[in-house]
Short mmCIF file of C-alpha atoms in Angstrom, two decimals:
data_model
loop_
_atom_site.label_atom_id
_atom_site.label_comp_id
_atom_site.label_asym_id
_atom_site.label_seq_id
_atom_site.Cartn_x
_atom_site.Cartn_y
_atom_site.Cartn_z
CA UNK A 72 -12.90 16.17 20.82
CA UNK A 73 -10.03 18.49 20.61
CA UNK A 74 -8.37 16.64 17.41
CA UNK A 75 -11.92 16.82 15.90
CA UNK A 76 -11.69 21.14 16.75
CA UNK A 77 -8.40 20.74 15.07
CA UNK A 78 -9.43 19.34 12.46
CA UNK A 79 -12.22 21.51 11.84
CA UNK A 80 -10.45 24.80 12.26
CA UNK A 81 -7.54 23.30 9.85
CA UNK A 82 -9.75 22.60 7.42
CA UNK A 83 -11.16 26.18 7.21
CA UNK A 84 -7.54 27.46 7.20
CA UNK A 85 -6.55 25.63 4.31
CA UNK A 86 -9.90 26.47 2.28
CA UNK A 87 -9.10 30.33 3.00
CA UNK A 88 -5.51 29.91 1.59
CA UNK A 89 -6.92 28.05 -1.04
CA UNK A 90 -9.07 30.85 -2.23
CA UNK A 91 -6.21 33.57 -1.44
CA UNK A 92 -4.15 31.48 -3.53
CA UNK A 93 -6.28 31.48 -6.51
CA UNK A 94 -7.61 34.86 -6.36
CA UNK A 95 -3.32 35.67 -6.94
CA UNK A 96 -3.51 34.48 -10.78
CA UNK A 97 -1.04 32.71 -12.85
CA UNK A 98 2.42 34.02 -11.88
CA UNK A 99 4.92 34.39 -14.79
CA UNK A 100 8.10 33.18 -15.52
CA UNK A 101 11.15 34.68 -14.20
CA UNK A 102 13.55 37.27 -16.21
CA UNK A 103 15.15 33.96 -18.05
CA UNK A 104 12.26 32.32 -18.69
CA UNK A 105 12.65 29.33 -16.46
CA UNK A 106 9.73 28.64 -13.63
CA UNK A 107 10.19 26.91 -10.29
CA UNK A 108 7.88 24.77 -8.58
CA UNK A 109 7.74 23.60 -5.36
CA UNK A 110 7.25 19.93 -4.46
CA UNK A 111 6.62 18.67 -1.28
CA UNK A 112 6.88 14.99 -0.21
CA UNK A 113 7.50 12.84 2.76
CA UNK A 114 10.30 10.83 0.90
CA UNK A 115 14.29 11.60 2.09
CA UNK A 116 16.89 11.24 -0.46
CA UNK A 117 18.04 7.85 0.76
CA UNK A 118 15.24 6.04 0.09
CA UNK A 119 14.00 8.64 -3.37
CA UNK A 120 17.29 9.60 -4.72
CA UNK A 121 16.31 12.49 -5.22
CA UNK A 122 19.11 14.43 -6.28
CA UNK A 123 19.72 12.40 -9.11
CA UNK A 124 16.32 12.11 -10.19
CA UNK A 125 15.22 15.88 -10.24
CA UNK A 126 18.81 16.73 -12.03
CA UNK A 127 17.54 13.94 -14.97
CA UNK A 128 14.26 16.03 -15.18
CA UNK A 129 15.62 19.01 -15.08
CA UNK A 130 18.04 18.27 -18.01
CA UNK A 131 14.91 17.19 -19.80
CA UNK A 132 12.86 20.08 -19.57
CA UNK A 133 15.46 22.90 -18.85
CA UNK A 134 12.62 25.90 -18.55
CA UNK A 135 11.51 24.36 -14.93
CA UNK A 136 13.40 24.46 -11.51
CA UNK A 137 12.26 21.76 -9.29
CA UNK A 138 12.52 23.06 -5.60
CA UNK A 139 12.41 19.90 -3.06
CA UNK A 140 10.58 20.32 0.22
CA UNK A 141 11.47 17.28 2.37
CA UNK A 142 9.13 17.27 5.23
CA UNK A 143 10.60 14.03 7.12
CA UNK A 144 14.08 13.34 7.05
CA UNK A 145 12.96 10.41 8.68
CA UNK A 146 10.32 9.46 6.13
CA UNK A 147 7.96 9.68 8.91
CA UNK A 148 4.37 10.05 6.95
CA UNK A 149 2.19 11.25 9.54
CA UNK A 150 5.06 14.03 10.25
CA UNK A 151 4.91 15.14 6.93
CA UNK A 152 1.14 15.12 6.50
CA UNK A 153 1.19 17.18 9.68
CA UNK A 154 3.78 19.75 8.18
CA UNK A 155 1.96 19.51 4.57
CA UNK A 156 -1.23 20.79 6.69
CA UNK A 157 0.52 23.53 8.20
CA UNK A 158 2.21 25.10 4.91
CA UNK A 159 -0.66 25.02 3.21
CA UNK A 160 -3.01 26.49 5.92
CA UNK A 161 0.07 29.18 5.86
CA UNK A 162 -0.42 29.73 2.66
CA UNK A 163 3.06 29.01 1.26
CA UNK A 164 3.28 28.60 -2.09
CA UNK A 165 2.83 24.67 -3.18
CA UNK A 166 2.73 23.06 -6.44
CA UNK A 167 3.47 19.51 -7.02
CA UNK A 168 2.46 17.19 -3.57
CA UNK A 169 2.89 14.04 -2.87
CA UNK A 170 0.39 11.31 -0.90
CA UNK A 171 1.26 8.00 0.89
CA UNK A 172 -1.60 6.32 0.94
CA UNK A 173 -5.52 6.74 -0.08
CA UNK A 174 -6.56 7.99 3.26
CA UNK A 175 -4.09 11.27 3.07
CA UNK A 176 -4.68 11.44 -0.65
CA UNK A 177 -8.81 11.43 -0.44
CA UNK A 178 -9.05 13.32 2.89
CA UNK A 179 -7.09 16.28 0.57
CA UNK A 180 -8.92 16.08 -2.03
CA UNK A 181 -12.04 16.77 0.14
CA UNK A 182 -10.81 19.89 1.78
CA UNK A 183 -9.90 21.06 -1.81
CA UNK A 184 -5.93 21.44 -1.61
CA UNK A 185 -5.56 18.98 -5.23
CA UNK A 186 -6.59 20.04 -8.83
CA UNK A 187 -8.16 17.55 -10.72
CA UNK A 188 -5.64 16.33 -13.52
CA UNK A 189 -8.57 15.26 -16.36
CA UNK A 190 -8.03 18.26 -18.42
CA UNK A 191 -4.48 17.65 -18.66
CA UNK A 192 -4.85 14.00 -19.60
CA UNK A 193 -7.61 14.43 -22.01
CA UNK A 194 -4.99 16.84 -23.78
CA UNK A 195 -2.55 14.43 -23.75
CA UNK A 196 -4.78 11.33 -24.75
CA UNK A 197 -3.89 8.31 -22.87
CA UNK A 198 -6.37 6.36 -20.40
CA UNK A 199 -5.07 6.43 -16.85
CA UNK A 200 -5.89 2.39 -16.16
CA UNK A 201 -4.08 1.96 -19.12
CA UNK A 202 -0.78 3.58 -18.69
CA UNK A 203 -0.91 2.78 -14.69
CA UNK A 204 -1.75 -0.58 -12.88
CA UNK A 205 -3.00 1.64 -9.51
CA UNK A 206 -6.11 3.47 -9.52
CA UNK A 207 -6.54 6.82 -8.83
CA UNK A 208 -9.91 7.99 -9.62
CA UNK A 209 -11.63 10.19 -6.75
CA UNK A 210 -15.66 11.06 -7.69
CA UNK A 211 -15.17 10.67 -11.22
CA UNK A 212 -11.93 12.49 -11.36
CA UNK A 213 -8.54 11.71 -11.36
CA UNK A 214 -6.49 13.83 -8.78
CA UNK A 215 -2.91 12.13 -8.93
CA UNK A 216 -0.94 9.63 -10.88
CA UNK A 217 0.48 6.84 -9.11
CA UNK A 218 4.44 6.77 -8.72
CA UNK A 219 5.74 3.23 -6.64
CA UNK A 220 3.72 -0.01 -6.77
CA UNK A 221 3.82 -1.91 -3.95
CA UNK A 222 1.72 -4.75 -3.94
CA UNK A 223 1.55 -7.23 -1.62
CA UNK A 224 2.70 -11.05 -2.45
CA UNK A 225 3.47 -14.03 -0.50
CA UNK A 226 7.19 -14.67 0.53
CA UNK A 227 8.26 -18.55 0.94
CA UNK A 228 11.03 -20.19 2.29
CA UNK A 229 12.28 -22.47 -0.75
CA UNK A 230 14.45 -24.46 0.98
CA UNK A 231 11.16 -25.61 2.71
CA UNK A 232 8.77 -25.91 -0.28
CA UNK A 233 11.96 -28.53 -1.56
CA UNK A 234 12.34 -30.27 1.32
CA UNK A 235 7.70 -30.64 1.19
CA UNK A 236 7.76 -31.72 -2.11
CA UNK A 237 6.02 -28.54 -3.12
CA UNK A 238 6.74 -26.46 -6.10
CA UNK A 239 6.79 -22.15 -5.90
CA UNK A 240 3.04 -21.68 -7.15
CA UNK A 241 2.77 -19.59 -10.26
CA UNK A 242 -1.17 -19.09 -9.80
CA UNK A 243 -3.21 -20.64 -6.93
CA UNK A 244 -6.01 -20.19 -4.64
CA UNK A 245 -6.76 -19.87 -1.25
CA UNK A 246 -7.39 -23.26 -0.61
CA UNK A 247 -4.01 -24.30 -2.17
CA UNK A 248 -2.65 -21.38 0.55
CA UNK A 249 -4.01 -23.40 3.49
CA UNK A 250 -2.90 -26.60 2.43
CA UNK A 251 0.55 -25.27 1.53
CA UNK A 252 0.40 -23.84 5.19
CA UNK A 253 -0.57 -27.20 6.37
CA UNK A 254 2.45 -29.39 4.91
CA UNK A 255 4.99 -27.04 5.77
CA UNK A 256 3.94 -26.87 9.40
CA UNK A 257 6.99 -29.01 11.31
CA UNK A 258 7.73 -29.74 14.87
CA UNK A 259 6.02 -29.07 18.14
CA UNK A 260 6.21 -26.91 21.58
CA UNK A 261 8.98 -24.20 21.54
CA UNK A 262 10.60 -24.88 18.51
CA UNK A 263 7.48 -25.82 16.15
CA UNK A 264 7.90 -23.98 12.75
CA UNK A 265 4.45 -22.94 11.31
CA UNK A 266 3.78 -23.23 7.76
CA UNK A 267 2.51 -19.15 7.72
CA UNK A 268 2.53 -16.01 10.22
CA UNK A 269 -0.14 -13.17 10.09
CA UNK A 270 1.09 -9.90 11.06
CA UNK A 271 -2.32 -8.52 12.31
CA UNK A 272 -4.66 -7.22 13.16
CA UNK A 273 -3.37 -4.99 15.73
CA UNK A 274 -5.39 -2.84 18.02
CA UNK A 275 -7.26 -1.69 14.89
CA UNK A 276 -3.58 -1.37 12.73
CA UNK A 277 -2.79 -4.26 9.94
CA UNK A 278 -6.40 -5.00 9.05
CA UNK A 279 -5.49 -6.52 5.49
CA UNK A 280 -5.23 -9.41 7.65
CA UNK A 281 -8.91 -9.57 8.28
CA UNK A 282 -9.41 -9.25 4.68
CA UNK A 283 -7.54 -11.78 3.04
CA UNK A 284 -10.46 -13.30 0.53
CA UNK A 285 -11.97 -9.31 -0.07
CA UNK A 286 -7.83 -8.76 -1.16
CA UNK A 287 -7.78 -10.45 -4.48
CA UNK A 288 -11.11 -8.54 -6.43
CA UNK A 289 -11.04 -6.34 -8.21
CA UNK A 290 -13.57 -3.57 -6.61
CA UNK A 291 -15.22 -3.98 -3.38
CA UNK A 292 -12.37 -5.03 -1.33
CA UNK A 293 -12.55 -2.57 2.08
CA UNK A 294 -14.93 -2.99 5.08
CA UNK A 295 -16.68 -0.56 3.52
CA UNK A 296 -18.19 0.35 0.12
CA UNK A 297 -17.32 3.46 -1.91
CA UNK A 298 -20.99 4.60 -1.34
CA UNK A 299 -20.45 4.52 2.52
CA UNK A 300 -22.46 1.22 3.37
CA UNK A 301 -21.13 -1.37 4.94
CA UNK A 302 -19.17 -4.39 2.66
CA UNK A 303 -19.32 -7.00 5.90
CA UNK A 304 -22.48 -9.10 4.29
CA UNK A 305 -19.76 -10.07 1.22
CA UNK A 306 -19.50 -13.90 1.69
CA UNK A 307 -15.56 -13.04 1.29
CA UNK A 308 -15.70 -11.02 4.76
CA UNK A 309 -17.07 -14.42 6.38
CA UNK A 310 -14.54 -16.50 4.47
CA UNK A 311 -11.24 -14.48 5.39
CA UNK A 312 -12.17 -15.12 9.90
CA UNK A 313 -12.96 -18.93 8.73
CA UNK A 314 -9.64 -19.57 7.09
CA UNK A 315 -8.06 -17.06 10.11
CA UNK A 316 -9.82 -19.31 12.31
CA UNK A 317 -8.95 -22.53 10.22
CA UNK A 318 -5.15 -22.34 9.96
CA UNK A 319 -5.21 -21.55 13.75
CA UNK A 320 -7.04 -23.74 15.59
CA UNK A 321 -7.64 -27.05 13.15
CA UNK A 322 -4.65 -27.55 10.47
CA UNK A 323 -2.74 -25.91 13.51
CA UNK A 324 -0.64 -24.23 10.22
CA UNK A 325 -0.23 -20.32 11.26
CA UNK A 326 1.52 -18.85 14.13
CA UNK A 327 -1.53 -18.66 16.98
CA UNK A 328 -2.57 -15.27 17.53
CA UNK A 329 -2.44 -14.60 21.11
CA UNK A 330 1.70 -15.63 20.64
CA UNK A 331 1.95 -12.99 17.78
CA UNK A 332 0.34 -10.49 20.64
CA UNK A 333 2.00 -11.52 23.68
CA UNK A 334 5.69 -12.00 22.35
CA UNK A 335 5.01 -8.97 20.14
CA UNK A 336 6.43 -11.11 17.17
CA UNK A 337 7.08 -9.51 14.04
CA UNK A 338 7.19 -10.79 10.14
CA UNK A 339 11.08 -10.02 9.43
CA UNK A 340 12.48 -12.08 12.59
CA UNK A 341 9.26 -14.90 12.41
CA UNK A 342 10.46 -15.49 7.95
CA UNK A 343 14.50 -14.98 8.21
CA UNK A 344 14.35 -16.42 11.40
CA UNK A 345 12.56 -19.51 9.85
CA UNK A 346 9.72 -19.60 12.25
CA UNK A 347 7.48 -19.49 9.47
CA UNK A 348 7.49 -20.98 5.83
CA UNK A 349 5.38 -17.88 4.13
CA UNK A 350 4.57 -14.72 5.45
CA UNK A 351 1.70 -12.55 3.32
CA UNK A 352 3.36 -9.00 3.33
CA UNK A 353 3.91 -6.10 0.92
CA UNK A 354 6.65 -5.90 -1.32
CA UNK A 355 8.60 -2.99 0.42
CA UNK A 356 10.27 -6.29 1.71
CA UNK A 357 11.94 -6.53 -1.90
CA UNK A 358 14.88 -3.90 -0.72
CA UNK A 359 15.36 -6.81 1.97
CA UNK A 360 14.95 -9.65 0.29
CA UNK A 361 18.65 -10.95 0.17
CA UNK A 362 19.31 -10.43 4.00
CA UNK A 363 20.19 -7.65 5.71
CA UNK A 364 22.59 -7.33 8.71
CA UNK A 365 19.53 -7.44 11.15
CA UNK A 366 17.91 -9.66 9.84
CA UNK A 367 20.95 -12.31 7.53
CA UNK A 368 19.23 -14.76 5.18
CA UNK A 369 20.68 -18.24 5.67
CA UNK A 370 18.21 -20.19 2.79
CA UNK A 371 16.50 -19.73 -0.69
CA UNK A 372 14.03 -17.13 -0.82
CA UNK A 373 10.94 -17.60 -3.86
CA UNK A 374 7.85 -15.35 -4.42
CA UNK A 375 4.15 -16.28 -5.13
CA UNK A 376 1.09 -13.98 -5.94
CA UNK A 377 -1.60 -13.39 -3.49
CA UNK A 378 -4.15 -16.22 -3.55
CA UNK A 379 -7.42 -16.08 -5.66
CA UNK A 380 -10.92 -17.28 -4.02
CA UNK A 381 -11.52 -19.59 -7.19
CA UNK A 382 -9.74 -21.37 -9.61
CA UNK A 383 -11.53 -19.01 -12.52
CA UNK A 384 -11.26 -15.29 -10.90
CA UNK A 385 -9.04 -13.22 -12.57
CA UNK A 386 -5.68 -12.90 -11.39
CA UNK A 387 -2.91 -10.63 -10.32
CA UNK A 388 -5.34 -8.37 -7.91
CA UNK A 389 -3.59 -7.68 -4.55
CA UNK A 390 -3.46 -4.84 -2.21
CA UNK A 391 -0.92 -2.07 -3.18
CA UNK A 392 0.41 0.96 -1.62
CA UNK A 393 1.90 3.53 -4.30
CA UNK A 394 2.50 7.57 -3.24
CA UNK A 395 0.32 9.72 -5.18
CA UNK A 396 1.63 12.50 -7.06
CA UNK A 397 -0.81 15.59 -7.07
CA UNK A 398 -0.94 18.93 -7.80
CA UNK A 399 -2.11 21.43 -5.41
CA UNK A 400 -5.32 23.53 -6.22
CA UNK A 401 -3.46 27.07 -5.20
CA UNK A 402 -0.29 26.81 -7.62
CA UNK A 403 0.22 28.99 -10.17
CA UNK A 404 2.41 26.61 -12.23
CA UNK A 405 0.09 23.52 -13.03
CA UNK A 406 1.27 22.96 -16.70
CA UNK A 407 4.54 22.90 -15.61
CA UNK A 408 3.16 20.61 -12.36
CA UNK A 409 2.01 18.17 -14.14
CA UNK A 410 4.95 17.73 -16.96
CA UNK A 411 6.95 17.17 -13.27
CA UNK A 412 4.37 14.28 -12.11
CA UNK A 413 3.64 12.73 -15.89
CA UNK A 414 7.37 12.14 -16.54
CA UNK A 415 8.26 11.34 -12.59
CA UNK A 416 5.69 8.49 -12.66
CA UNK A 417 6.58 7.60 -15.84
CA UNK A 418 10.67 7.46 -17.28
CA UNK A 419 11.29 9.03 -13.53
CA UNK A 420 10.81 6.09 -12.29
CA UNK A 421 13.69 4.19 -14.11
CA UNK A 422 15.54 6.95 -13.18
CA UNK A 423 15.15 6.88 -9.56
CA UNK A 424 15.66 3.36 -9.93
CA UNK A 425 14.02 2.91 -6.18
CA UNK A 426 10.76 1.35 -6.31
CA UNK A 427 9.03 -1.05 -9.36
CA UNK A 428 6.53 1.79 -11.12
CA UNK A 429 2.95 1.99 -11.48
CA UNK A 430 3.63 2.79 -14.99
CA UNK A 431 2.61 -0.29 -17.26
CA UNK A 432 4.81 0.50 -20.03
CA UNK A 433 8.15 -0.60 -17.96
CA UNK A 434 9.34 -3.16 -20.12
CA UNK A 435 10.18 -6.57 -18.54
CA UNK A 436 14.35 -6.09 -19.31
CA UNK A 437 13.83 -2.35 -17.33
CA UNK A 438 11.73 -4.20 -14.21
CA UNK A 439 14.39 -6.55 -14.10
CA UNK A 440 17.11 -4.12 -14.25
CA UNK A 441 15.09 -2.22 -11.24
CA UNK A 442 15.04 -5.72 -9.28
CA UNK A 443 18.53 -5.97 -9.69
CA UNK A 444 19.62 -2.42 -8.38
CA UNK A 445 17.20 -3.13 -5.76
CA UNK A 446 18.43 -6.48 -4.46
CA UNK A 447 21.98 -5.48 -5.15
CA UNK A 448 22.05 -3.29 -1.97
CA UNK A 449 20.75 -6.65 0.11
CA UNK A 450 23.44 -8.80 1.60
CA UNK A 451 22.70 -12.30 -0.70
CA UNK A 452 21.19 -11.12 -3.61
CA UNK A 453 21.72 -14.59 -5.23
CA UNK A 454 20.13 -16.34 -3.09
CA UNK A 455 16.31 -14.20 -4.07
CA UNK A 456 14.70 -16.89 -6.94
CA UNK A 457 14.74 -13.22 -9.30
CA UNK A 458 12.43 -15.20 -11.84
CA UNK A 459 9.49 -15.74 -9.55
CA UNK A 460 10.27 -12.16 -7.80
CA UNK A 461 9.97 -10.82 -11.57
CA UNK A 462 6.42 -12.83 -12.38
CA UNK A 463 4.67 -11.98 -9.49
CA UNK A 464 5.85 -8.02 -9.90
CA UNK A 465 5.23 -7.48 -13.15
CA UNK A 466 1.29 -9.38 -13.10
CA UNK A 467 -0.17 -7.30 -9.93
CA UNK A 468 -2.30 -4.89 -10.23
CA UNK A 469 -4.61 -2.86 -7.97
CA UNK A 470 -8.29 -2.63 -7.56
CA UNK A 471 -10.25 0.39 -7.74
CA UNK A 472 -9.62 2.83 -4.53
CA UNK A 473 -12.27 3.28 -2.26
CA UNK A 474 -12.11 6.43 -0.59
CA UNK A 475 -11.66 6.11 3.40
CA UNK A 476 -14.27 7.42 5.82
CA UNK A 477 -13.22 9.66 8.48
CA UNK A 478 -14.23 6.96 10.72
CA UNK A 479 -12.09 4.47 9.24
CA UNK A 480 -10.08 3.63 12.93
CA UNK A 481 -13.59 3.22 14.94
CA UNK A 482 -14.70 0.71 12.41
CA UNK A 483 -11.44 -1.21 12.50
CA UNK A 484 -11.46 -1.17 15.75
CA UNK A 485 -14.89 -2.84 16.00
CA UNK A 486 -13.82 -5.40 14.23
CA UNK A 487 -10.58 -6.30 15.28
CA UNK A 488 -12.16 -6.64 18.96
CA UNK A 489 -14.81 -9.44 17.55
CA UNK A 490 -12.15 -11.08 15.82
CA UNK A 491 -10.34 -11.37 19.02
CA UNK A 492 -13.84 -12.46 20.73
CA UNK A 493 -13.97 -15.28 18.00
CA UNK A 494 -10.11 -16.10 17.99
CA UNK A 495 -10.16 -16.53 21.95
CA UNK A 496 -12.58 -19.12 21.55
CA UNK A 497 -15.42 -16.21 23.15
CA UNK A 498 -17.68 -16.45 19.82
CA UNK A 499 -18.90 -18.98 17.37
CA UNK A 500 -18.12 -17.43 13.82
CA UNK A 501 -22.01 -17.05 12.73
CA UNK A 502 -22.17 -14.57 16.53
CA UNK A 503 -18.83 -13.09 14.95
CA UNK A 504 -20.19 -12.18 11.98
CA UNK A 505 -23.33 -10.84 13.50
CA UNK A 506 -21.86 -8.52 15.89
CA UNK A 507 -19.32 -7.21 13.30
CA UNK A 508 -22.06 -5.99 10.94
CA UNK A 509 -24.17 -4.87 13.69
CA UNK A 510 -21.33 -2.31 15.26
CA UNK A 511 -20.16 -1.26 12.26
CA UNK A 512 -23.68 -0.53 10.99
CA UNK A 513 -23.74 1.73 14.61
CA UNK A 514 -21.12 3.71 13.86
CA UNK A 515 -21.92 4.40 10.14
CA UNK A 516 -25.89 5.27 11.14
CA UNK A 517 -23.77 7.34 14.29
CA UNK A 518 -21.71 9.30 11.79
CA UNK A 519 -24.51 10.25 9.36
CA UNK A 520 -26.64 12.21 11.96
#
């Protein structure tokens, strides 16, 4: 109740500043004709490079001053959302911000801190889902342009797949996933390897686990829809708890549930420890791909896409995180705004040499350049299978973002507790499937009233 009060009152805040702001006007240039903007994001220097990437923009366009507002050294995101909040309910003066994910980004659009970017783009005349491979569009608008792409792939243990017989898949489907799972299984009791380990779901947290077959289309892929109704009578959410429930308790293929609970296993130690022949995760893993002193890598590491439902779908469609580069609705800078997010999620991102960009004109000799720096920093870079890395990178792309509900955590929380019903042997998958729909249906019809 009190975070809901919060929330309320911080909303008003912010929509008070926001007018203030505007009602200001345009502020002009200073005395030598050069403009500063402010830009706030939740990325430190160490992992954004910062200081060599705004001094490469700033030689480019010499009339703007980029002023950098870190607001967690630690990269913490829900620190920095928190701070972003604050300034802006202040009413300090903001201009170019910067969104983790599609929860953060869409929850700010709705309390009116972004400026739509259409006008800007129209002027410039490109299509946005042609220049980017993420998404961005909010209620027929775009609001940001994406910067990183992060999708998610499947990581395999090549030394393995060689020993199996089985060769690194270039395309393949779910059904191909679960038999590769069940021929790379090995062993028994304590020191059984399993041919794959799921990282979730979690008390409600790493629910792309529950989604597996939704994962891989190209709209339509959350619990629920973009027009607020519930997505759990899609054949693909039934399909994702049968193969969960598959792997687990027939082929006996993935690491069992209650173990990943209990020992409060995680994905790094399970793949370079070589509990587990693939792990499904998202390629922030690429900066430690070649072993890191935590965590050394001691065999062959090869990449595969995320699994199709069908030999025929379309492929390449995974689940990506990117940050979201927005302007904010109060600053008096905007043209000079968006020149700062256009070329930072565009040549930027060469620049920063950090993350593989959203931006689909990155030319396959500049992606692998960017693989290189990246691995580089890892401990065996030669031991990464770079070609396969390189494939699967350079053919994701993102569906179409569904803006989150502001219920989003009761609803995955319903359904990670009938999953556990089902996985605990509790529930048949039919009464699963049932009782999933059924809450979740509650708790939309609760939060329309």
């Amino acid at each position: 109740m009190r975070k809901r009060v919060w929330n309320v009152l911080l909303s008003a805040i912010i929509v008070i500043s926001l007018l203030a702001g505007c009602a200001d006007g345009y502020k002009p240039a200073g005395a030598n004709g050069r403009v500063t903007i402010k830009f706030y994001t939740h990325g430190n220097g160490a992992n954004y490079n910062w200081k060599q990437t705004i001094a490469a923009f700033e030689k480019k366009y010499p009339n703007i001053k980029v002023d950098l507002v870190v607001l967690s050294e630690k990269g913490d995101t829900q620190e920095a959302t928190k701070k972003l909040d604050l300034a802006a309910a202040s009413g300090e003066e903001m201009d170019v911000l910067m969104f983790s994910d599609p929860a953060t980004y869409a929850q700010r659009v709705g309390l009116g801190m972004v400026a739509p970017l259409d006008d800007f783009i129209a002027k410039e005349g490109y299509k946005v889902n042609e220049e980017y491979k993420v998404d961005t569009k909010l209620n027929g608008k775009y609001y940001a342009l994406p910067g990183k792409f992060n999708p998610w792939y499947v990581l395999l243990n090549k030394d393995h797949l060689d020993e199996a017989g089985l060769p690194v898949p270039k395309d393949w489907t779910w059904d191909q996933f679960m038999d590769y799972a069940k021929k790379l299984k090995k062993g028994s009791g304590a020191t059984k390897r399993y041919g794959v380990y799921f990282h979730g779901p979690q008390g409600g947290g790493w629910m792309e686990y529950l989604k597996l077959a939704l994962g891989n289309q190209p709209e339509h892929t959350e619990f629920i829809k973009a027009d607020g109704s519930s997505n759990l009578d899609s054949p693909l959410f039934r399909k994702s708890l049968e193969m969960r429930l598959k792997m687990e308790k027939v082929d006996k293929s993935s690491t069992p549930y209650e173990a990943m609970l209990s020992q409060k296993l995680h994905y790094r130690a399970q793949f370079f420890n070589q509990s587990a022949s693939m792990i499904l995760i998202g390629s922030w893993m690429n900066t430690e791909l070649g072993g890191t002193d935590q965590f050394p890598l001691k065999f062959q590491v090869a990449v595969a896409p995320y699994p199709k439902n069908a030999p025929g779908d379309p492929g390449g469609y995974t689940p990506v995180t990117t940050d979201y580069m927005a302007i904010a609705a109060n600053s008096t800078h905007k043209e000079e705004a968006y020149k700062f997010i256009r070329w930072y999620t565009t040549e930027g991102q060469l620049v920063q040499g950090k993350n593989i960009p959203s931006w689909n004109k990155v030319k396959s000799d500049e992606l692998s350049k960017i693989v290189d720096s990246i691995l580089s920093q890892t401990n065996n870079p030669e031991k990464v299978d770079k070609e396969s890395l390189n494939r699967v990178l350079s053919q994701a792309k993102a569906s179409k973002i569904i803006p989150p509900v502001s219920y989003q955590a009761e609803i995955y929380k319903a359904i990670n507790e009938e999953y556990e019903m089902l996985i605990f042997g509790k529930q048949d998958l039919d009464t699963t499937v049932k009782k999933a729909q059924e809450r979740v249906q509650k708790i939309i019809d609760t939060n329309k009233k």
